[in-house]
Each structure stands twice: as structure tokens, then as C-alpha cells.
mmCIF file of C-alpha atoms and ligand atoms in Angstrom:
data_model
loop_
_atom_site.group_PDB
_atom_site.id
_atom_site.type_symbol
_atom_site.label_atom_id
_atom_site.label_comp_id
_atom_site.label_asym_id
_atom_site.label_seq_id
_atom_site.Cartn_x
_atom_site.Cartn_y
_atom_site.Cartn_z
ATOM 1 C CA UNK M 17 114.857 107.875 137.975
ATOM 2 C CA UNK M 18 112.749 111.023 137.320
ATOM 3 C CA UNK M 19 109.175 110.886 137.948
ATOM 4 C CA UNK M 20 106.641 110.653 135.025
ATOM 5 C CA UNK M 21 107.418 113.961 133.518
ATOM 6 C CA UNK M 22 105.375 113.445 130.298
ATOM 7 C CA UNK M 23 102.228 113.618 132.330
ATOM 8 C CA UNK M 24 102.898 117.261 133.658
ATOM 9 C CA UNK M 25 99.424 118.361 133.385
ATOM 10 C CA UNK M 26 99.292 122.049 132.957
ATOM 11 C CA UNK M 27 103.026 122.427 131.844
ATOM 12 C CA UNK M 28 101.613 121.461 128.383
ATOM 13 C CA UNK M 29 101.041 125.002 127.963
ATOM 14 C CA UNK M 30 104.705 125.684 128.145
ATOM 15 C CA UNK M 31 105.387 122.746 125.840
ATOM 16 C CA UNK M 32 102.983 124.189 123.258
ATOM 17 C CA UNK M 33 105.074 127.490 123.480
ATOM 18 C CA UNK M 34 108.142 125.206 122.473
ATOM 19 C CA UNK M 35 109.547 124.513 125.854
ATOM 20 C CA UNK M 36 110.456 120.832 126.355
ATOM 21 C CA UNK M 37 110.105 120.373 130.168
ATOM 22 C CA UNK M 38 111.017 116.594 130.214
ATOM 23 C CA UNK M 39 114.320 117.410 128.416
ATOM 24 C CA UNK M 40 115.115 120.481 130.624
ATOM 25 C CA UNK M 41 114.411 118.368 133.875
ATOM 26 C CA UNK M 42 116.673 115.555 132.656
ATOM 27 C CA UNK M 43 119.297 117.728 131.616
ATOM 28 C CA UNK M 44 119.339 119.694 134.770
ATOM 29 C CA UNK M 45 119.276 116.501 136.846
ATOM 30 C CA UNK M 46 122.158 114.938 135.284
ATOM 31 C CA UNK M 47 123.960 118.242 135.781
ATOM 32 C CA UNK M 48 123.239 118.397 139.255
ATOM 33 C CA UNK M 49 124.131 114.495 139.701
ATOM 34 C CA UNK M 50 127.615 115.163 138.129
ATOM 35 C CA UNK M 51 128.042 118.198 140.464
ATOM 36 C CA UNK M 52 127.036 116.140 143.589
ATOM 37 C CA UNK M 53 129.408 113.309 142.570
ATOM 38 C CA UNK M 54 132.286 115.620 142.476
ATOM 39 C CA UNK M 55 131.357 117.611 145.503
ATOM 40 C CA UNK M 56 132.761 115.470 148.347
ATOM 41 C CA UNK M 57 136.523 115.909 148.593
ATOM 42 C CA UNK M 58 139.053 114.406 150.805
ATOM 43 C CA UNK M 59 136.571 114.143 153.791
ATOM 44 C CA UNK M 60 138.190 111.741 156.417
ATOM 45 C CA UNK M 61 137.838 109.514 157.938
ATOM 46 C CA UNK M 62 136.786 107.359 154.774
ATOM 47 C CA UNK M 63 133.818 105.946 156.881
ATOM 48 C CA UNK M 64 132.342 109.318 157.321
ATOM 49 C CA UNK M 65 132.855 110.155 153.584
ATOM 50 C CA UNK M 66 131.113 106.774 152.595
ATOM 51 C CA UNK M 67 128.084 107.586 154.843
ATOM 52 C CA UNK M 68 127.848 111.104 153.495
ATOM 53 C CA UNK M 69 127.974 109.747 149.731
ATOM 54 C CA UNK M 70 125.642 106.953 150.557
ATOM 55 C CA UNK M 71 122.657 109.350 151.133
ATOM 56 C CA UNK M 72 123.934 112.300 148.905
ATOM 57 C CA UNK M 73 124.130 109.988 145.846
ATOM 58 C CA UNK M 74 121.072 107.857 146.519
ATOM 59 C CA UNK M 75 119.062 109.637 143.916
ATOM 60 C CA UNK M 76 115.909 111.632 144.600
ATOM 61 C CA UNK M 77 114.070 114.103 142.374
ATOM 62 C CA UNK M 78 116.824 116.878 142.921
ATOM 63 C CA UNK M 79 113.990 119.313 142.788
ATOM 64 C CA UNK M 80 115.739 121.925 145.208
ATOM 65 C CA UNK M 81 119.095 122.308 143.179
ATOM 66 C CA UNK M 82 116.922 122.461 139.941
ATOM 67 C CA UNK M 83 114.705 125.226 141.405
ATOM 68 C CA UNK M 84 117.873 127.055 142.404
ATOM 69 C CA UNK M 85 119.378 126.899 138.940
ATOM 70 C CA UNK M 86 116.154 127.788 137.312
ATOM 71 C CA UNK M 87 115.727 130.870 139.407
ATOM 72 C CA UNK M 88 119.190 132.019 138.599
ATOM 73 C CA UNK M 89 118.329 131.647 134.845
ATOM 74 C CA UNK M 90 115.024 133.469 135.406
ATOM 75 C CA UNK M 91 116.998 136.372 137.037
ATOM 76 C CA UNK M 92 119.300 136.518 133.931
ATOM 77 C CA UNK M 93 122.183 134.699 135.639
ATOM 78 C CA UNK M 94 124.634 132.016 134.643
ATOM 79 C CA UNK M 95 123.291 128.887 136.403
ATOM 80 C CA UNK M 96 126.901 127.468 136.311
ATOM 81 C CA UNK M 97 127.671 130.054 138.941
ATOM 82 C CA UNK M 98 124.835 128.740 141.029
ATOM 83 C CA UNK M 99 125.905 125.201 140.830
ATOM 84 C CA UNK M 100 127.747 125.098 144.274
ATOM 85 C CA UNK M 101 124.762 126.577 145.961
ATOM 86 C CA UNK M 102 122.440 124.087 144.308
ATOM 87 C CA UNK M 103 124.782 121.380 145.592
ATOM 88 C CA UNK M 104 124.724 122.941 149.047
ATOM 89 C CA UNK M 105 120.738 122.932 149.024
ATOM 90 C CA UNK M 106 120.735 119.295 148.208
ATOM 91 C CA UNK M 107 123.319 118.488 151.148
ATOM 92 C CA UNK M 108 120.963 120.433 153.525
ATOM 93 C CA UNK M 109 117.832 118.485 152.104
ATOM 94 C CA UNK M 110 119.749 115.093 152.371
ATOM 95 C CA UNK M 111 121.016 115.945 155.918
ATOM 96 C CA UNK M 112 117.393 116.910 156.977
ATOM 97 C CA UNK M 113 116.232 113.323 155.574
ATOM 98 C CA UNK M 114 118.972 111.454 157.359
ATOM 99 C CA UNK M 115 117.980 113.038 160.551
ATOM 100 C CA UNK M 116 114.321 112.826 159.831
ATOM 101 C CA UNK M 117 114.574 108.999 159.441
ATOM 102 C CA UNK M 118 116.381 108.388 162.799
ATOM 103 C CA UNK M 119 114.728 106.539 165.618
ATOM 104 C CA UNK M 120 114.406 109.606 167.669
ATOM 105 C CA UNK M 121 112.313 111.329 164.904
ATOM 106 C CA UNK M 122 110.499 109.422 162.222
ATOM 107 C CA UNK M 123 112.181 106.023 162.695
ATOM 108 C CA UNK M 124 112.170 105.028 159.219
ATOM 109 C CA UNK M 125 114.158 102.139 157.452
ATOM 110 C CA UNK M 126 113.539 102.992 153.774
ATOM 111 C CA UNK M 127 114.520 106.146 151.989
ATOM 112 C CA UNK M 128 115.020 106.833 148.213
ATOM 113 C CA UNK M 129 114.471 103.089 147.566
ATOM 114 C CA UNK M 130 117.545 102.015 149.918
ATOM 115 C CA UNK M 131 117.892 101.360 153.590
ATOM 116 C CA UNK M 132 118.056 104.518 155.613
ATOM 117 C CA UNK M 133 121.659 105.837 156.739
ATOM 118 C CA UNK M 134 121.344 104.817 160.216
ATOM 119 C CA UNK M 135 120.224 101.257 159.241
ATOM 120 C CA UNK M 136 123.647 100.899 157.191
ATOM 121 C CA UNK M 137 125.991 102.863 159.346
ATOM 122 C CA UNK M 138 124.471 103.120 162.682
ATOM 123 C CA UNK M 139 122.762 105.863 164.534
ATOM 124 C CA UNK M 140 125.805 107.873 165.648
ATOM 125 C CA UNK M 141 127.462 107.769 162.307
ATOM 126 C CA UNK M 142 124.151 108.873 160.590
ATOM 127 C CA UNK M 143 123.924 111.746 162.838
ATOM 128 C CA UNK M 144 127.539 112.759 162.234
ATOM 129 C CA UNK M 145 127.110 112.214 158.417
ATOM 130 C CA UNK M 146 124.234 114.596 158.518
ATOM 131 C CA UNK M 147 126.176 117.001 160.479
ATOM 132 C CA UNK M 148 129.014 116.912 158.178
ATOM 133 C CA UNK M 149 126.693 117.531 155.181
ATOM 134 C CA UNK M 150 125.029 120.375 156.756
ATOM 135 C CA UNK M 151 128.416 122.173 157.497
ATOM 136 C CA UNK M 152 129.911 120.994 154.009
ATOM 137 C CA UNK M 153 126.855 122.984 152.538
ATOM 138 C CA UNK M 154 128.138 126.279 153.987
ATOM 139 C CA UNK M 155 131.523 125.401 152.869
ATOM 140 C CA UNK M 156 130.274 124.923 149.321
ATOM 141 C CA UNK M 157 128.872 128.414 149.322
ATOM 142 C CA UNK M 158 131.643 130.376 151.305
ATOM 143 C CA UNK M 159 134.690 128.671 149.949
ATOM 144 C CA UNK M 160 133.821 126.832 146.729
ATOM 145 C CA UNK M 161 131.700 129.309 144.687
ATOM 146 C CA UNK M 162 134.292 130.886 142.163
ATOM 147 C CA UNK M 163 132.955 133.789 140.286
ATOM 148 C CA UNK M 164 130.247 135.040 142.622
ATOM 149 C CA UNK M 165 130.865 138.149 144.454
ATOM 150 C CA UNK M 166 131.297 137.955 148.249
ATOM 151 C CA UNK M 167 128.365 140.308 148.979
ATOM 152 C CA UNK M 168 125.981 137.931 147.178
ATOM 153 C CA UNK M 169 127.399 134.740 148.825
ATOM 154 C CA UNK M 170 126.770 136.443 152.169
ATOM 155 C CA UNK M 171 123.143 136.804 151.217
ATOM 156 C CA UNK M 172 123.060 133.224 150.122
ATOM 157 C CA UNK M 173 124.545 132.038 153.502
ATOM 158 C CA UNK M 174 122.011 134.128 155.215
ATOM 159 C CA UNK M 175 119.069 132.509 153.391
ATOM 160 C CA UNK M 176 120.530 128.945 153.953
ATOM 161 C CA UNK M 177 120.888 129.724 157.651
ATOM 162 C CA UNK M 178 117.163 130.933 157.959
ATOM 163 C CA UNK M 179 115.822 127.949 155.942
ATOM 164 C CA UNK M 180 117.879 125.321 157.924
ATOM 165 C CA UNK M 181 117.726 126.552 161.667
ATOM 166 C CA UNK M 182 114.846 127.456 163.970
ATOM 167 C CA UNK M 183 113.015 129.733 161.501
ATOM 168 C CA UNK M 184 112.971 127.015 159.059
ATOM 169 C CA UNK M 185 113.424 123.231 159.035
ATOM 170 C CA UNK M 186 114.358 122.627 162.736
ATOM 171 C CA UNK M 187 111.521 124.859 163.956
ATOM 172 C CA UNK M 188 109.145 122.965 161.530
ATOM 173 C CA UNK M 189 110.425 119.547 162.776
ATOM 174 C CA UNK M 190 109.956 120.446 166.392
ATOM 175 C CA UNK M 191 106.513 121.572 166.012
ATOM 176 C CA UNK M 192 105.686 118.411 163.905
ATOM 177 C CA UNK M 193 107.000 116.143 166.513
ATOM 178 C CA UNK M 194 105.091 117.990 169.296
ATOM 179 C CA UNK M 195 102.044 117.505 167.362
ATOM 180 C CA UNK M 196 102.053 113.865 166.994
ATOM 181 C CA UNK M 197 98.940 112.064 168.110
ATOM 182 C CA UNK M 198 97.225 115.369 168.613
ATOM 183 C CA UNK M 199 94.344 116.932 166.973
ATOM 184 C CA UNK M 200 95.995 119.815 164.777
ATOM 185 C CA UNK M 201 94.002 122.579 163.021
ATOM 186 C CA UNK M 202 94.701 123.825 159.361
ATOM 187 C CA UNK M 203 96.713 126.865 160.931
ATOM 188 C CA UNK M 204 99.146 124.768 162.707
ATOM 189 C CA UNK M 205 99.455 122.378 159.819
ATOM 190 C CA UNK M 206 100.349 125.066 157.525
ATOM 191 C CA UNK M 207 102.833 126.453 160.037
ATOM 192 C CA UNK M 208 104.743 123.021 160.134
ATOM 193 C CA UNK M 209 104.793 122.631 156.403
ATOM 194 C CA UNK M 210 105.825 126.100 155.524
ATOM 195 C CA UNK M 211 108.690 125.583 157.939
ATOM 196 C CA UNK M 212 109.701 121.909 157.486
ATOM 197 C CA UNK M 213 109.191 121.953 153.763
ATOM 198 C CA UNK M 214 108.540 125.366 152.441
ATOM 199 C CA UNK M 215 111.562 127.185 153.975
ATOM 200 C CA UNK M 216 114.116 125.219 152.117
ATOM 201 C CA UNK M 217 112.144 125.511 148.875
ATOM 202 C CA UNK M 218 112.016 129.376 149.395
ATOM 203 C CA UNK M 219 115.917 129.430 149.944
ATOM 204 C CA UNK M 220 116.210 127.473 146.506
ATOM 205 C CA UNK M 221 114.707 129.988 144.550
ATOM 206 C CA UNK M 222 115.896 133.103 146.574
ATOM 207 C CA UNK M 223 119.665 132.000 146.550
ATOM 208 C CA UNK M 224 119.553 131.155 142.805
ATOM 209 C CA UNK M 225 118.109 134.696 142.070
ATOM 210 C CA UNK M 226 120.496 136.544 144.525
ATOM 211 C CA UNK M 227 123.472 135.012 142.717
ATOM 212 C CA UNK M 228 122.012 136.445 139.597
ATOM 213 C CA UNK M 229 121.762 139.903 141.429
ATOM 214 C CA UNK M 230 117.871 139.878 141.123
ATOM 215 C CA UNK M 231 116.050 143.001 142.010
ATOM 216 C CA UNK M 232 113.885 143.217 145.168
ATOM 217 C CA UNK M 233 110.624 143.035 143.194
ATOM 218 C CA UNK M 234 111.658 139.467 141.622
ATOM 219 C CA UNK M 235 112.722 138.225 144.982
ATOM 220 C CA UNK M 236 109.417 139.095 146.419
ATOM 221 C CA UNK M 237 107.568 137.442 143.581
ATOM 222 C CA UNK M 238 109.749 134.328 144.168
ATOM 223 C CA UNK M 239 108.809 134.371 147.915
ATOM 224 C CA UNK M 240 105.136 134.158 146.842
ATOM 225 C CA UNK M 241 105.881 131.403 144.287
ATOM 226 C CA UNK M 242 108.060 129.463 146.916
ATOM 227 C CA UNK M 243 105.050 129.718 149.584
ATOM 228 C CA UNK M 244 102.620 128.336 146.761
ATOM 229 C CA UNK M 245 104.707 125.474 145.802
ATOM 230 C CA UNK M 246 105.970 124.791 149.257
ATOM 231 C CA UNK M 247 102.553 124.093 150.620
ATOM 232 C CA UNK M 248 101.512 122.416 147.398
ATOM 233 C CA UNK M 249 104.329 120.083 147.449
ATOM 234 C CA UNK M 250 103.516 119.091 151.056
ATOM 235 C CA UNK M 251 99.870 118.523 150.380
ATOM 236 C CA UNK M 252 100.910 116.159 147.302
ATOM 237 C CA UNK M 253 103.234 114.509 149.671
ATOM 238 C CA UNK M 254 100.560 113.864 152.020
ATOM 239 C CA UNK M 255 98.214 112.655 149.439
ATOM 240 C CA UNK M 256 100.802 110.199 147.941
ATOM 241 C CA UNK M 257 101.474 108.891 151.534
ATOM 242 C CA UNK M 258 97.917 107.402 151.332
ATOM 243 C CA UNK M 259 97.659 106.667 147.558
ATOM 244 C CA UNK M 260 101.143 105.589 146.418
ATOM 245 C CA UNK M 261 103.155 102.442 147.283
ATOM 246 C CA UNK M 262 106.361 102.137 149.158
ATOM 247 C CA UNK M 263 107.985 100.730 145.969
ATOM 248 C CA UNK M 264 107.096 103.854 143.825
ATOM 249 C CA UNK M 265 107.766 106.344 146.687
ATOM 250 C CA UNK M 266 111.082 104.832 147.732
ATOM 251 C CA UNK M 267 110.014 105.438 151.364
ATOM 252 C CA UNK M 268 107.536 103.898 153.557
ATOM 253 C CA UNK M 269 103.942 104.575 152.411
ATOM 254 C CA UNK M 270 101.113 105.038 154.974
ATOM 255 C CA UNK M 271 103.672 106.594 157.448
ATOM 256 C CA UNK M 272 101.500 109.450 158.548
ATOM 257 C CA UNK M 273 98.542 107.181 159.526
ATOM 258 C CA UNK M 274 100.985 104.963 161.643
ATOM 259 C CA UNK M 275 102.508 107.931 163.220
ATOM 260 C CA UNK M 276 99.180 109.398 163.910
ATOM 261 C CA UNK M 277 100.074 112.648 162.042
ATOM 262 C CA UNK M 278 97.684 115.241 160.977
ATOM 263 C CA UNK M 279 97.721 115.596 157.152
ATOM 264 C CA UNK M 280 95.825 117.631 154.596
ATOM 265 C CA UNK M 281 93.790 114.425 153.364
ATOM 266 C CA UNK M 282 93.137 113.921 157.056
ATOM 267 C CA UNK M 283 91.631 117.425 157.673
ATOM 268 C CA UNK M 284 90.153 118.115 154.204
ATOM 269 C CA UNK M 285 89.708 114.780 152.337
ATOM 270 C CA UNK M 286 91.571 113.646 149.262
ATOM 271 C CA UNK M 287 89.516 115.640 146.728
ATOM 272 C CA UNK M 288 89.651 119.144 148.538
ATOM 273 C CA UNK M 289 93.317 118.521 149.376
ATOM 274 C CA UNK M 290 94.066 118.224 145.535
ATOM 275 C CA UNK M 291 91.950 121.143 144.742
ATOM 276 C CA UNK M 292 93.899 123.173 147.302
ATOM 277 C CA UNK M 293 97.235 122.109 145.887
ATOM 278 C CA UNK M 294 96.013 123.205 142.353
ATOM 279 C CA UNK M 295 94.977 126.637 143.658
ATOM 280 C CA UNK M 296 98.348 127.146 145.466
ATOM 281 C CA UNK M 297 100.207 126.168 142.154
ATOM 282 C CA UNK M 298 98.021 128.620 140.245
ATOM 283 C CA UNK M 299 98.828 131.330 142.820
ATOM 284 C CA UNK M 300 102.670 130.493 142.647
ATOM 285 C CA UNK M 301 102.525 130.739 138.833
ATOM 286 C CA UNK M 302 100.621 133.980 138.844
ATOM 287 C CA UNK M 303 103.364 135.657 140.862
ATOM 288 C CA UNK M 304 105.832 135.050 138.061
ATOM 289 C CA UNK M 305 103.497 136.406 135.421
ATOM 290 C CA UNK M 306 105.113 139.842 135.246
ATOM 291 C CA UNK M 307 108.531 138.104 134.971
ATOM 292 C CA UNK M 308 107.485 135.577 132.053
ATOM 293 C CA UNK M 309 108.332 137.542 128.902
ATOM 294 C CA UNK M 310 110.471 135.744 126.442
ATOM 295 C CA UNK M 311 109.625 132.301 128.167
ATOM 296 C CA UNK M 312 112.239 132.982 130.792
ATOM 297 C CA UNK M 313 109.931 131.809 133.596
ATOM 298 C CA UNK M 314 109.003 128.476 131.709
ATOM 299 C CA UNK M 315 111.116 126.171 133.818
ATOM 300 C CA UNK M 316 109.783 127.438 137.181
ATOM 301 C CA UNK M 317 106.362 127.479 135.788
ATOM 302 C CA UNK M 318 106.573 123.903 134.601
ATOM 303 C CA UNK M 319 108.252 122.851 138.017
ATOM 304 C CA UNK M 320 105.186 124.206 139.841
ATOM 305 C CA UNK M 321 102.910 122.081 137.676
ATOM 306 C CA UNK M 322 105.234 119.129 138.174
ATOM 307 C CA UNK M 323 104.965 119.499 141.992
ATOM 308 C CA UNK M 324 101.162 118.504 141.668
ATOM 309 C CA UNK M 325 101.535 115.937 138.841
ATOM 310 C CA UNK M 326 104.297 114.056 140.247
ATOM 311 C CA UNK M 327 103.831 110.334 141.133
ATOM 312 C CA UNK M 328 106.621 110.155 143.859
HETATM 313 C C1 LIG C 407 118.483 121.243 158.813
HETATM 314 C C2 LIG C 407 119.652 121.531 160.925
HETATM 315 C C3 LIG C 407 118.731 120.776 160.103
HETATM 316 C C4 LIG C 407 117.859 119.793 160.775
HETATM 317 C C5 LIG C 407 116.876 119.101 160.166
HETATM 318 C C6 LIG C 407 114.943 116.406 160.639
HETATM 319 C C7 LIG C 407 114.645 117.928 160.326
HETATM 320 C C8 LIG C 407 115.684 119.029 160.921
HETATM 321 C C9 LIG C 407 113.753 118.462 159.548
HETATM 322 C C10 LIG C 407 112.803 117.543 158.916
HETATM 323 C C11 LIG C 407 112.694 118.160 157.499
HETATM 324 C C12 LIG C 407 111.989 117.269 156.388
HETATM 325 C C13 LIG C 407 112.489 115.938 156.404
HETATM 326 C C14 LIG C 407 110.891 117.705 155.763
HETATM 327 C C15 LIG C 407 110.176 116.752 154.835
HETATM 328 C C16 LIG C 407 110.344 117.464 153.531
HETATM 329 C C17 LIG C 407 109.965 116.553 152.368
HETATM 330 C C18 LIG C 407 108.529 116.583 151.915
HETATM 331 C C19 LIG C 407 110.839 115.797 151.926
HETATM 332 C C20 LIG C 407 110.666 114.744 150.747
HETATM 333 O O1 LIG C 407 111.303 115.565 149.474
HETATM 334 P P1 LIG C 407 111.360 114.882 148.021
HETATM 335 O O2 LIG C 407 109.962 114.434 147.890
HETATM 336 O O3 LIG C 407 112.507 113.867 148.329
HETATM 337 O O4 LIG C 407 111.924 116.095 147.218
HETATM 338 P P2 LIG C 407 113.573 113.302 147.283
HETATM 339 O O5 LIG C 407 113.995 112.105 147.851
HETATM 340 O O6 LIG C 407 113.028 113.255 145.976
HETATM 341 O O7 LIG C 407 114.654 114.389 147.279
#
């Protein structure tokens, strides 16, 4: 289920200091899976609930909710209080995957090792299941986050809105679609990925930290961290698209080439792309250095390494 966490490269430093990242990741993932499983209530009609659950419980690395929980812990908070927000983040992510796969967008038929939502439930139902997941995400925060002060929840709602809408995923997706088949420079590519991929990863760490009442300086450090891991994540995604199989990825490999998309390997070559991803992860980790005392940052540091060492 999880990618090969035993080959997490630089996280061996954290492991040497007594932090077992593989165990951390697996425990967090199981907790997230349980929370996701219990997150959908009496949605009606049943056909809508089924389509929502199909994609939400289809697996995936659960990186976004785990980042949220880890940031909450780093800021000294109780990660149980952040779980509804962690679930909300995975709902937004899942929704974006459902819509991304639609014929009007990337037109894909494989996701998380299973037929895409619209292949199973039809296009209209897939659009609506995505819409319902997106709105349910906000319900999770606003109405199903006991124990978190309203002022903090309001900030969380703000971050989720920024990450989802025109300033985030939607904006990035529009530019991405507009650029298909065109020559794209590195600056535009970075814009697309900071919005399509980076914005939600930033919301993950910021919301987790906000729930813990983190000071501004830590929020700023987390923004820098998120920028680094967001871009690195996408560079690795681009690399895996050309080097990994559909079977391992659980989605169609080689898609970027078919769709005539500009990618980091296309602009920089594979070797240079990997070096860039490594440098971005190093920048991300450096931002957390002042907050690393007592090993509190170990999960986020190891998660940054995991992003570049993952195989899917
Ligand atoms: C959010 C309102 C709203 C609309 C969505 C379709 C769309 C607009 C945006 C596309 C966003 C998108 C699909 C970006 C790609 C991000 C990415 C690299 C996804 C893969 O993430 P992984 O590898 O996947 O974490 P798993 O399956 O492991 O969760």
C-alpha cells in the first residue's frame, strides 16, 4: 500500500536519531484510513455516497493528511484535533483527481490502480461526486471539528479556500490546460505546479499548524517548507511519469508525453530534474532547522525526503 519507505534516502539521518519513519508513516496512514472510512455519513442518494466513497477510499499515499497531522504535532498541538481537517484535505485532493481524470480534462481511465470515477459511475455522477466531496471538506472543518476554537477553524477554512480555488488548484489547472501542446518556459511550469500541486500541500502544513495555534514565524517557515516540497513533489511526479510503469503508479504512465505537456524532464533532462528536486527538498528542510529541537520536526523532515525517494 505505502511506497517503499525503507529506501527513504536522507531520512536515515532521522532514523539514526531514533525516529522510525516507516512505522510513523504506516501508523499515520492507518489512522487516516480509519478517519476517512468513518467520514461519510448519511449522504443521500446512496448512488452519490457510493461514488464519493469509491474514490475517497481507493488508497493513495495519504500524504496530504499526514502532512497536516505532522505539522500540528510540530507546532505542539494534539493531532487528533486536526484529523477532521486532514480528512478534508484528502477529500479536496480526491475531488481534484476525479475532475482531473474527466474526459474534458486529462481524460484518464486509471487512478489509484482502479478505473477512474467517471468510468464506473458516468461523467455526470463523477462531477457531482467531486462537487460533494469538495463541499463536504468544508463541512468537516466548520461543523465536525470538535475542540478547535472557531477563530482557528475560520483560518483553516480560509487556507482551504485559497488552496482550492482560482489562487490554487483551479487556477493552476486552467493554466496547465491552456499550455498543452505549447512551448512552456520554466517560470510558467513553476507557476502551474505551485498552484496545481503546491497550494494544497501548503494548506496541509499551514492548517495543521494553525489548529495548534502556531506562531507567525513557524507559519512562515512552513510556507517555505511547502514551496520546496511542492515543487520537488511535482518534479518527481514528472520523472516517475517517464520512468515508472502504470502498474506501479496506479495511473497511466507516459501521460505527459501523450498529452504533449511540458515537464521538468523535458526542459531540464532527467538528471538535472532530480538534482533540482534534491535541492528543493534541502531548502524545505533547512527552513525547519530552527524548529527541529527535540526531534519534533523529524516527521516533516522525513516526509520531505520521502517525496524524492518515493517510487509511486
Ligand atoms: C479543487 C475546485 C477544485 C477543482 C480542481 C482538476 C483540478 C481542479 C485540479 C487538478 C489538480 C491536480 C490533479 C494536480 C495534480 C497533483 C498530483 C501530483 C496528484 C498526485 O498526488 P499523489 O501522488 O496521489 O499524492 P495519491 O493517489 O497518492 O493520493
